[in-house]
């Protein structure tokens, strides 16, 4: 009996695990091979697979139509693991998506009630915030709520630290609004803290942030190669144009992968109650200490939130940011509930019509 350790799976460096291998068993029996989606565009995707015989990694261009879904959240996304039919004609095709462990989901940019998946099966959400201008703490909190809601671990990179004379002071301010998350001031130009940042990344890291935050430059620095184009920000307001227009999965030199995403002008939460609790765990802890469980944090006696606001322990700005995100999330959830109800009514009408067309009459 051999005690030799089995060789790692060829896709292990891209995040493949024994748990995924077990989930894939029925697909393997059907003659399919596993692959990780690196890019999706116009009904097609680039999917990274391994040759079943040699284990050599290669990228296939595959059809996503067989796993398409009316709900955008269920559609294939960068980071998804898929069962691939490499022999399908005229093009390899995805036959199934494996269950996601995590997903970064925001409200659709069209302001409709559907969600949009930015990246799937992510371990770390790296939030890029530029120090070329004073960071908007409210926006940082919004990004953190999005990250916590995904189920992954947030990590904040304050980029362009070489342009800020008080980078460490700003880092401390951001750290105050990021409980549970590591905050680092980094510079791709000087290399400051890049090694520390790289050590904090998970097996799969998604990089999110506004346009002009230096995400593409940071991606190139972490990848050790010019894998992403870089554009300069406007001198007038420090804002940038979209350098990254699609989500890209990029292997890192020391193992693991990075998913670079397009710059986000708006960050709408989608079912973000848990994310808000994670981003504002300090506020949640205060609310839990109130005398009454249903405290509205107004005039009730024994309110820990009001007391913290009075003595400065809780900043008024942070409290208002928390309340704003809660109101927004309640509105999104009401819209989502209405959409689901409308979908149920539509399906019921289709079912009733099919019954009528079949000539079946219900007995009274």
Coordinates of N, CA and C in Angstrom, one line a residue, residues 73-279:
X73 N -28.5 36.9 -11.9 CA -27.7 36.4 -10.8 C -27.3 35.0 -11.0
X74 N -28.1 34.3 -11.7 CA -27.8 32.8 -12.0 C -27.0 32.6 -13.3
X75 N -26.8 33.6 -14.0 CA -26.0 33.5 -15.2 C -24.5 33.3 -15.0
X76 N -23.8 32.7 -15.9 CA -22.4 32.5 -15.7 C -21.6 33.8 -15.5
X77 N -20.6 33.7 -14.6 CA -19.8 34.9 -14.3 C -18.4 34.5 -14.1
X78 N -17.5 35.5 -14.2 CA -16.1 35.3 -14.0 C -15.9 34.7 -12.6
X79 N -15.2 33.6 -12.5 CA -14.9 33.0 -11.2 C -15.8 31.7 -11.0
X80 N -16.8 31.6 -11.8 CA -17.7 30.4 -11.7 C -16.9 29.1 -12.1
X81 N -17.2 28.0 -11.4 CA -16.7 26.7 -11.9 C -17.8 26.0 -12.7
X82 N -17.4 25.5 -13.8 CA -18.4 24.9 -14.7 C -18.0 23.5 -15.2
X83 N -19.0 22.7 -15.6 CA -18.8 21.5 -16.2 C -18.9 21.7 -17.7
X84 N -17.8 21.4 -18.4 CA -17.6 21.8 -19.8 C -17.6 20.6 -20.7
X85 N -18.4 20.7 -21.8 CA -18.4 19.7 -22.8 C -17.4 20.2 -23.9
X86 N -16.2 19.7 -23.8 CA -15.1 20.1 -24.7 C -15.3 19.6 -26.1
X87 N -16.1 18.6 -26.3 CA -16.3 18.0 -27.6 C -17.5 18.5 -28.3
X88 N -18.3 19.4 -27.7 CA -19.5 19.9 -28.3 C -19.2 20.6 -29.6
X89 N -20.1 20.6 -30.6 CA -19.9 21.2 -31.9 C -21.0 22.2 -32.1
X90 N -20.8 23.3 -32.7 CA -19.5 23.8 -33.3 C -18.5 24.4 -32.3
X91 N -19.0 24.5 -31.1 CA -18.2 25.2 -30.0 C -18.3 24.4 -28.7
X92 N -17.2 24.3 -28.0 CA -17.3 23.7 -26.6 C -18.4 24.5 -25.8
X93 N -19.1 23.8 -24.9 CA -20.2 24.4 -24.2 C -20.2 24.1 -22.8
X94 N -20.8 25.0 -22.0 CA -21.0 24.8 -20.5 C -22.3 24.0 -20.4
X95 N -22.2 23.0 -19.6 CA -23.4 22.2 -19.4 C -24.0 22.4 -18.0
X96 N -23.2 22.8 -17.0 CA -23.7 23.1 -15.7 C -22.7 24.0 -14.9
X97 N -23.2 24.7 -14.0 CA -22.4 25.5 -13.1 C -22.4 24.9 -11.7
X98 N -21.2 24.8 -11.1 CA -21.2 24.3 -9.7 C -21.7 25.3 -8.7
X99 N -22.2 24.9 -7.6 CA -22.7 25.9 -6.6 C -21.6 26.8 -6.2
X100 N -22.0 28.1 -6.0 CA -21.0 29.1 -5.6 C -20.8 29.1 -4.1
X101 N -19.6 29.3 -3.7 CA -19.3 29.4 -2.3 C -19.6 30.8 -1.8
X102 N -19.2 31.8 -2.7 CA -19.5 33.2 -2.4 C -19.8 33.9 -3.7
X103 N -20.3 35.1 -3.6 CA -20.6 35.9 -4.8 C -20.7 37.4 -4.4
X104 N -20.1 38.2 -5.2 CA -20.2 39.7 -5.0 C -21.4 40.1 -5.9
X105 N -22.5 40.6 -5.3 CA -23.7 40.9 -6.0 C -24.1 42.3 -5.7
X106 N -24.3 43.2 -6.7 CA -24.8 44.5 -6.5 C -26.1 44.7 -7.3
X107 N -26.8 45.7 -7.0 CA -28.0 46.0 -7.8 C -27.6 46.3 -9.2
X108 N -28.4 46.0 -10.2 CA -28.1 46.2 -11.6 C -27.9 47.7 -11.9
X109 N -26.9 48.0 -12.7 CA -26.6 49.4 -13.0 C -27.8 50.2 -13.6
X110 N -28.8 49.4 -14.1 CA -29.9 50.1 -14.8 C -31.0 50.5 -13.7
X111 N -30.7 50.2 -12.4 CA -31.6 50.6 -11.3 C -32.8 49.7 -11.2
X112 N -32.8 48.6 -12.0 CA -33.9 47.6 -11.9 C -33.6 46.8 -10.7
X113 N -34.6 45.9 -10.3 CA -34.5 45.2 -9.0 C -33.6 43.9 -9.2
X114 N -33.2 43.6 -10.4 CA -32.3 42.5 -10.5 C -30.9 42.7 -9.9
X115 N -30.2 41.7 -9.6 CA -28.8 41.8 -9.1 C -27.9 41.6 -10.3
X116 N -26.6 42.0 -10.1 CA -25.5 41.7 -11.0 C -24.4 41.2 -10.3
X117 N -23.9 40.0 -10.7 CA -22.8 39.4 -10.0 C -21.5 39.9 -10.6
X118 N -20.6 40.5 -9.7 CA -19.3 41.0 -10.2 C -18.3 39.9 -10.2
X119 N -18.3 38.9 -9.3 CA -17.3 37.9 -9.3 C -17.9 36.8 -8.4
X120 N -17.5 35.5 -8.7 CA -18.0 34.4 -8.0 C -16.9 33.5 -7.4
X121 N -17.2 32.9 -6.3 CA -16.3 32.0 -5.6 C -15.0 32.7 -5.2
X122 N -15.2 33.8 -4.5 CA -14.1 34.7 -4.1 C -13.8 34.5 -2.6
X123 N -12.5 34.5 -2.2 CA -12.1 34.3 -0.8 C -11.8 35.7 -0.2
X124 N -11.3 36.6 -1.0 CA -10.9 38.0 -0.5 C -11.5 39.0 -1.5
X125 N -12.1 40.1 -0.9 CA -12.5 41.2 -1.8 C -11.5 42.3 -1.5
X126 N -10.7 42.7 -2.4 CA -9.7 43.7 -2.3 C -10.3 45.0 -2.8
X127 N -10.5 46.0 -1.9 CA -11.2 47.3 -2.2 C -10.1 48.3 -2.4
X128 N -10.0 48.8 -3.7 CA -9.0 49.8 -4.0 C -9.5 51.2 -3.8
X129 N -8.9 52.0 -3.0 CA -9.3 53.4 -2.7 C -8.1 54.3 -2.9
X130 N -8.2 55.3 -3.8 CA -7.1 56.1 -4.2 C -6.8 57.2 -3.1
X131 N -5.6 57.4 -2.8 CA -5.1 58.5 -1.9 C -4.7 59.8 -2.7
X132 N -5.0 59.8 -4.0 CA -4.7 61.0 -4.8 C -5.7 62.1 -4.4
X133 N -6.8 61.7 -3.8 CA -7.7 62.7 -3.2 C -8.2 62.2 -1.9
X134 N -8.8 63.0 -1.1 CA -9.3 62.6 0.3 C -10.4 61.5 0.1
X135 N -10.2 60.3 0.7 CA -11.2 59.2 0.5 C -12.6 59.6 1.1
X136 N -13.6 59.2 0.4 CA -15.0 59.4 0.8 C -15.3 58.2 1.8
X137 N -15.4 58.4 3.1 CA -15.5 57.3 4.0 C -16.9 56.6 3.8
X138 N -17.9 57.4 3.5 CA -19.2 56.8 3.2 C -19.2 55.8 2.1
X139 N -18.4 56.1 1.0 CA -18.3 55.2 -0.1 C -17.5 54.0 0.3
X140 N -16.4 54.2 1.1 CA -15.6 53.0 1.6 C -16.6 52.1 2.4
X141 N -17.4 52.6 3.3 CA -18.3 51.8 4.0 C -19.3 51.0 3.1
X142 N -19.7 51.7 2.0 CA -20.6 51.0 1.1 C -19.9 49.8 0.4
X143 N -18.6 50.0 0.0 CA -17.8 48.9 -0.6 C -17.6 47.8 0.4
X144 N -17.4 48.2 1.7 CA -17.2 47.2 2.7 C -18.5 46.3 2.9
X145 N -19.6 47.0 2.9 CA -20.9 46.3 3.1 C -21.1 45.3 1.9
X146 N -20.8 45.7 0.7 CA -20.8 44.9 -0.5 C -19.9 43.6 -0.3
X147 N -18.7 43.9 0.2 CA -17.8 42.8 0.4 C -18.2 41.8 1.5
X148 N -18.7 42.3 2.7 CA -19.1 41.4 3.7 C -20.3 40.6 3.3
X149 N -21.2 41.2 2.5 CA -22.4 40.5 2.0 C -22.1 39.3 1.2
X150 N -20.9 39.4 0.4 CA -20.5 38.4 -0.5 C -20.2 37.1 0.2
X151 N -19.8 37.2 1.5 CA -19.3 36.0 2.2 C -17.8 35.9 2.2
X152 N -17.1 36.8 1.5 CA -15.7 36.8 1.5 C -15.1 37.8 2.5
X153 N -13.8 37.8 2.7 CA -13.1 38.7 3.6 C -12.7 40.0 3.0
X154 N -13.1 41.1 3.5 CA -12.7 42.4 2.9 C -11.2 42.7 3.2
X155 N -10.6 43.4 2.3 CA -9.2 43.9 2.5 C -9.2 45.3 1.7
X156 N -8.7 46.3 2.4 CA -8.7 47.6 1.8 C -7.3 48.0 1.5
X157 N -7.1 48.4 0.2 CA -5.8 48.9 -0.3 C -5.9 50.4 -0.6
X158 N -5.2 51.2 0.2 CA -5.2 52.7 -0.1 C -4.1 52.9 -1.1
X159 N -4.4 53.0 -2.4 CA -3.5 53.1 -3.5 C -2.9 54.5 -3.6
X160 N -1.8 54.6 -4.4 CA -1.1 55.8 -4.7 C -0.7 56.5 -3.4
X161 N -0.2 55.7 -2.4 CA 0.3 56.3 -1.1 C 1.4 57.3 -1.3
X162 N 2.1 57.2 -2.4 CA 3.2 58.1 -2.7 C 2.8 59.5 -3.0
X163 N 1.5 59.6 -3.3 CA 0.9 61.0 -3.6 C 0.3 61.7 -2.4
X164 N 0.3 61.0 -1.3 CA -0.3 61.5 0.0 C 0.8 61.7 1.0
X165 N 0.9 63.0 1.5 CA 1.9 63.2 2.6 C 1.5 62.7 3.9
X166 N 0.2 62.5 4.1 CA -0.3 62.0 5.4 C -1.0 60.6 5.2
X167 N -0.4 59.7 4.5 CA -1.0 58.4 4.1 C -1.3 57.6 5.4
X168 N -0.5 57.7 6.4 CA -0.7 56.9 7.6 C -1.8 57.4 8.4
X169 N -2.0 58.7 8.4 CA -3.1 59.4 9.1 C -4.4 59.0 8.5
X170 N -4.5 59.0 7.1 CA -5.7 58.6 6.4 C -6.0 57.2 6.6
X171 N -4.9 56.4 6.6 CA -5.1 54.9 6.8 C -5.8 54.6 8.2
X172 N -5.4 55.4 9.2 CA -6.0 55.2 10.5 C -7.5 55.6 10.5
X173 N -7.8 56.7 9.8 CA -9.2 57.1 9.6 C -10.0 56.0 9.0
X174 N -9.5 55.4 7.9 CA -10.2 54.4 7.2 C -10.3 53.2 8.0
X175 N -9.3 52.8 8.7 CA -9.3 51.7 9.6 C -10.4 51.8 10.7
X176 N -10.7 53.0 11.1 CA -11.8 53.2 12.1 C -13.2 52.8 11.5
X177 N -13.4 52.9 10.2 CA -14.7 52.6 9.6 C -14.6 51.3 9.0
X178 N -13.6 50.5 9.2 CA -13.5 49.2 8.6 C -13.2 48.1 9.7
X179 N -14.1 47.9 10.6 CA -13.9 46.9 11.7 C -13.8 45.5 11.0
X180 N -12.8 44.7 11.4 CA -12.7 43.4 10.9 C -11.9 43.2 9.6
X181 N -11.5 44.4 9.0 CA -10.8 44.3 7.8 C -9.4 44.9 7.9
X182 N -8.4 44.4 7.2 CA -7.1 44.9 7.2 C -7.1 46.1 6.2
X183 N -6.4 47.2 6.6 CA -6.3 48.4 5.8 C -4.8 48.7 5.6
X184 N -4.4 48.8 4.3 CA -3.0 49.0 4.0 C -2.8 50.2 3.0
X185 N -1.8 51.0 3.3 CA -1.5 52.1 2.3 C -0.4 51.5 1.4
X186 N -0.6 51.5 0.1 CA 0.3 50.9 -0.8 C 0.6 51.8 -2.0
X187 N 1.7 51.5 -2.6 CA 2.1 52.3 -3.8 C 2.7 51.3 -4.8
X188 N 2.1 51.3 -6.0 CA 2.6 50.5 -7.1 C 3.9 51.2 -7.7
X189 N 3.9 52.5 -7.5 CA 5.1 53.2 -8.1 C 6.4 53.0 -7.3
X190 N 6.2 52.9 -5.9 CA 7.4 52.7 -5.1 C 7.5 51.3 -4.6
X191 N 6.5 50.5 -4.7 CA 6.5 49.2 -4.1 C 6.1 49.1 -2.7
X192 N 5.7 50.2 -2.1 CA 5.4 50.3 -0.6 C 4.3 49.3 -0.3
X193 N 4.6 48.4 0.6 CA 3.6 47.4 1.2 C 3.0 46.5 0.2
X194 N 3.5 46.4 -1.0 CA 3.0 45.4 -2.0 C 3.2 44.0 -1.5
X195 N 4.3 43.7 -0.9 CA 4.6 42.4 -0.4 C 3.7 42.0 0.7
X196 N 3.3 43.0 1.6 CA 2.4 42.7 2.7 C 1.0 42.5 2.1
X197 N 0.6 43.3 1.1 CA -0.7 43.1 0.5 C -0.8 41.8 -0.2
X198 N 0.2 41.3 -0.9 CA 0.2 40.0 -1.6 C 0.0 38.9 -0.6
X199 N 0.7 39.1 0.6 CA 0.5 38.0 1.6 C -0.9 37.9 2.2
X200 N -1.6 39.0 2.1 CA -3.0 39.0 2.6 C -4.1 38.5 1.7
X201 N -3.7 38.2 0.4 CA -4.7 37.8 -0.6 C -5.1 36.3 -0.3
X202 N -6.3 36.0 -0.7 CA -6.8 34.6 -0.6 C -6.5 33.9 -1.9
X203 N -6.9 32.6 -1.9 CA -6.7 31.8 -3.2 C -7.3 32.5 -4.4
X204 N -8.5 33.1 -4.2 CA -9.2 33.9 -5.2 C -9.5 35.3 -4.6
X205 N -9.0 36.3 -5.2 CA -9.2 37.7 -4.8 C -9.9 38.4 -5.9
X206 N -11.0 39.2 -5.5 CA -11.6 40.1 -6.5 C -11.3 41.5 -6.1
X207 N -10.9 42.2 -7.1 CA -10.4 43.6 -7.0 C -11.5 44.5 -7.4
X208 N -12.1 45.4 -6.5 CA -13.2 46.3 -6.9 C -12.8 47.7 -6.4
X209 N -13.5 48.7 -7.0 CA -13.2 50.1 -6.7 C -13.7 51.0 -7.8
X210 N -13.6 52.3 -7.5 CA -14.0 53.3 -8.5 C -13.0 53.3 -9.7
X211 N -13.4 53.9 -10.8 CA -12.5 54.2 -11.9 C -11.5 55.2 -11.4
X212 N -10.3 55.0 -11.7 CA -9.3 56.0 -11.3 C -8.6 55.6 -10.0
X213 N -9.1 54.5 -9.4 CA -8.5 54.1 -8.1 C -7.1 53.4 -8.2
X214 N -6.7 53.2 -9.5 CA -5.4 52.5 -9.7 C -5.5 51.0 -9.7
X215 N -6.7 50.4 -10.0 CA -6.9 49.0 -9.9 C -6.0 48.3 -11.0
X216 N -6.0 48.8 -12.2 CA -5.2 48.1 -13.2 C -3.7 48.2 -12.9
X217 N -3.2 49.3 -12.4 CA -1.8 49.4 -12.0 C -1.5 48.5 -10.9
X218 N -2.4 48.4 -9.9 CA -2.2 47.4 -8.8 C -2.2 46.0 -9.3
X219 N -3.1 45.7 -10.3 CA -3.2 44.3 -10.8 C -1.8 44.0 -11.5
X220 N -1.3 44.9 -12.3 CA 0.0 44.7 -12.9 C 1.1 44.5 -11.9
X221 N 1.1 45.2 -10.8 CA 2.1 45.1 -9.8 C 2.0 43.7 -9.1
X222 N 0.8 43.3 -8.8 CA 0.6 42.0 -8.1 C 0.9 40.8 -9.0
X223 N 0.6 41.0 -10.3 CA 0.8 39.9 -11.3 C 2.3 39.9 -11.8
X224 N 3.0 41.0 -11.5 CA 4.4 41.0 -11.9 C 4.6 41.1 -13.4
X225 N 3.6 41.6 -14.1 CA 3.6 41.8 -15.6 C 2.6 42.8 -16.0
X226 N 2.7 43.3 -17.2 CA 1.8 44.3 -17.8 C 0.6 43.5 -18.4
X227 N -0.3 43.0 -17.5 CA -1.4 42.3 -18.0 C -2.6 43.1 -18.3
X228 N -2.7 44.3 -17.7 CA -3.8 45.2 -17.9 C -3.3 46.6 -18.4
X229 N -4.1 47.2 -19.4 CA -3.8 48.5 -19.8 C -4.0 49.5 -18.7
X230 N -3.3 50.6 -18.8 CA -3.4 51.6 -17.7 C -3.7 53.0 -18.4
X231 N -4.7 53.7 -17.8 CA -5.0 55.1 -18.3 C -4.8 56.1 -17.2
X232 N -4.4 57.3 -17.5 CA -4.2 58.3 -16.5 C -5.5 58.9 -16.1
X233 N -5.6 59.4 -14.8 CA -6.8 60.1 -14.4 C -6.8 61.5 -14.8
X234 N -8.0 62.1 -14.8 CA -8.1 63.5 -15.2 C -7.5 64.4 -14.1
X235 N -6.7 65.4 -14.5 CA -6.1 66.3 -13.5 C -7.1 67.1 -12.8
X236 N -8.2 67.4 -13.5 CA -9.2 68.4 -13.0 C -9.9 67.8 -11.7
X237 N -10.2 66.5 -11.7 CA -10.9 66.0 -10.5 C -10.4 64.7 -10.0
X238 N -9.3 64.2 -10.6 CA -8.7 63.0 -10.1 C -9.5 61.7 -10.5
X239 N -10.5 61.9 -11.4 CA -11.3 60.7 -11.8 C -10.7 60.1 -13.1
X240 N -11.0 58.8 -13.2 CA -10.5 58.1 -14.4 C -11.6 57.5 -15.2
X241 N -11.2 57.0 -16.4 CA -12.1 56.3 -17.3 C -12.0 54.9 -17.1
X242 N -13.0 54.1 -17.6 CA -12.9 52.6 -17.4 C -11.8 52.1 -18.2
X243 N -10.7 51.6 -17.5 CA -9.6 50.9 -18.2 C -10.1 49.4 -18.4
X244 N -10.6 48.8 -17.3 CA -11.1 47.5 -17.4 C -12.6 47.5 -17.8
X245 N -12.9 46.9 -18.9 CA -14.3 46.9 -19.3 C -15.1 45.6 -19.1
X246 N -14.3 44.5 -18.8 CA -14.9 43.3 -18.5 C -14.2 42.7 -17.3
X247 N -14.8 41.7 -16.7 CA -14.1 41.0 -15.5 C -13.1 40.0 -16.1
X248 N -11.9 40.1 -15.6 CA -10.8 39.2 -16.0 C -10.2 38.4 -14.9
X249 N -10.0 37.1 -15.1 CA -9.3 36.3 -14.1 C -7.8 36.1 -14.5
X250 N -7.0 36.6 -13.5 CA -5.5 36.6 -13.8 C -4.7 35.8 -12.8
X251 N -4.0 34.8 -13.3 CA -3.1 34.0 -12.4 C -2.0 34.9 -11.7
X252 N -1.7 34.7 -10.5 CA -0.7 35.4 -9.8 C 0.6 34.6 -9.7
X253 N 1.8 35.2 -9.7 CA 3.0 34.4 -9.7 C 3.2 33.5 -8.6
X254 N 2.7 33.8 -7.4 CA 2.9 33.0 -6.2 C 1.8 32.1 -5.9
X255 N 0.9 31.9 -6.9 CA -0.3 31.1 -6.7 C -1.5 31.9 -6.5
X256 N -2.7 31.3 -6.8 CA -3.9 32.0 -6.6 C -4.2 32.9 -7.8
X257 N -5.4 33.4 -7.8 CA -5.8 34.2 -9.0 C -6.5 35.5 -8.5
X258 N -6.4 36.5 -9.4 CA -7.0 37.8 -9.1 C -8.1 38.1 -10.2
X259 N -9.3 38.5 -9.7 CA -10.3 38.9 -10.7 C -10.4 40.4 -10.7
X260 N -10.0 41.0 -11.8 CA -10.1 42.5 -11.9 C -11.4 42.8 -12.5
X261 N -12.1 43.8 -11.9 CA -13.4 44.2 -12.3 C -13.4 45.6 -12.8
X262 N -14.4 46.0 -13.7 CA -14.5 47.4 -14.1 C -14.8 48.3 -13.0
X263 N -14.4 49.6 -13.1 CA -14.6 50.6 -12.1 C -16.1 50.8 -11.9
X264 N -16.5 50.9 -10.6 CA -17.9 51.1 -10.2 C -18.2 52.5 -9.9
X265 N -19.1 53.1 -10.7 CA -19.5 54.5 -10.3 C -20.5 54.5 -9.2
X266 N -21.3 53.5 -9.2 CA -22.3 53.3 -8.1 C -22.3 52.0 -7.5
X267 N -22.5 51.9 -6.2 CA -22.5 50.6 -5.5 C -23.8 50.4 -4.8
X268 N -24.7 49.8 -5.5 CA -26.0 49.6 -4.8 C -26.0 48.2 -4.2
X269 N -26.4 48.1 -3.0 CA -26.5 46.8 -2.3 C -27.7 46.0 -2.8
X270 N -27.5 44.7 -2.7 CA -28.6 43.8 -3.2 C -28.8 42.7 -2.1
X271 N -29.8 42.9 -1.3 CA -30.0 42.0 -0.2 C -28.9 42.1 0.8
X272 N -28.6 43.4 1.2 CA -27.3 43.6 2.0 C -27.4 43.7 3.5
X273 N -28.4 43.1 4.1 CA -28.6 43.2 5.5 C -27.3 42.7 6.3
X274 N -26.9 41.5 5.9 CA -25.7 40.9 6.6 C -24.4 41.7 6.3
X275 N -24.3 42.2 5.1 CA -23.2 43.1 4.7 C -23.1 44.3 5.5
X276 N -24.3 45.0 5.7 CA -24.3 46.2 6.6 C -24.0 45.9 8.0
X277 N -24.4 44.7 8.5 CA -24.1 44.3 9.9 C -22.6 44.1 10.0
X278 N -22.0 43.5 8.9 CA -20.5 43.3 9.0 C -19.7 44.6 8.9
X279 N -20.1 45.5 8.0 CA -19.4 46.8 7.8 C -19.6 47.7 9.0

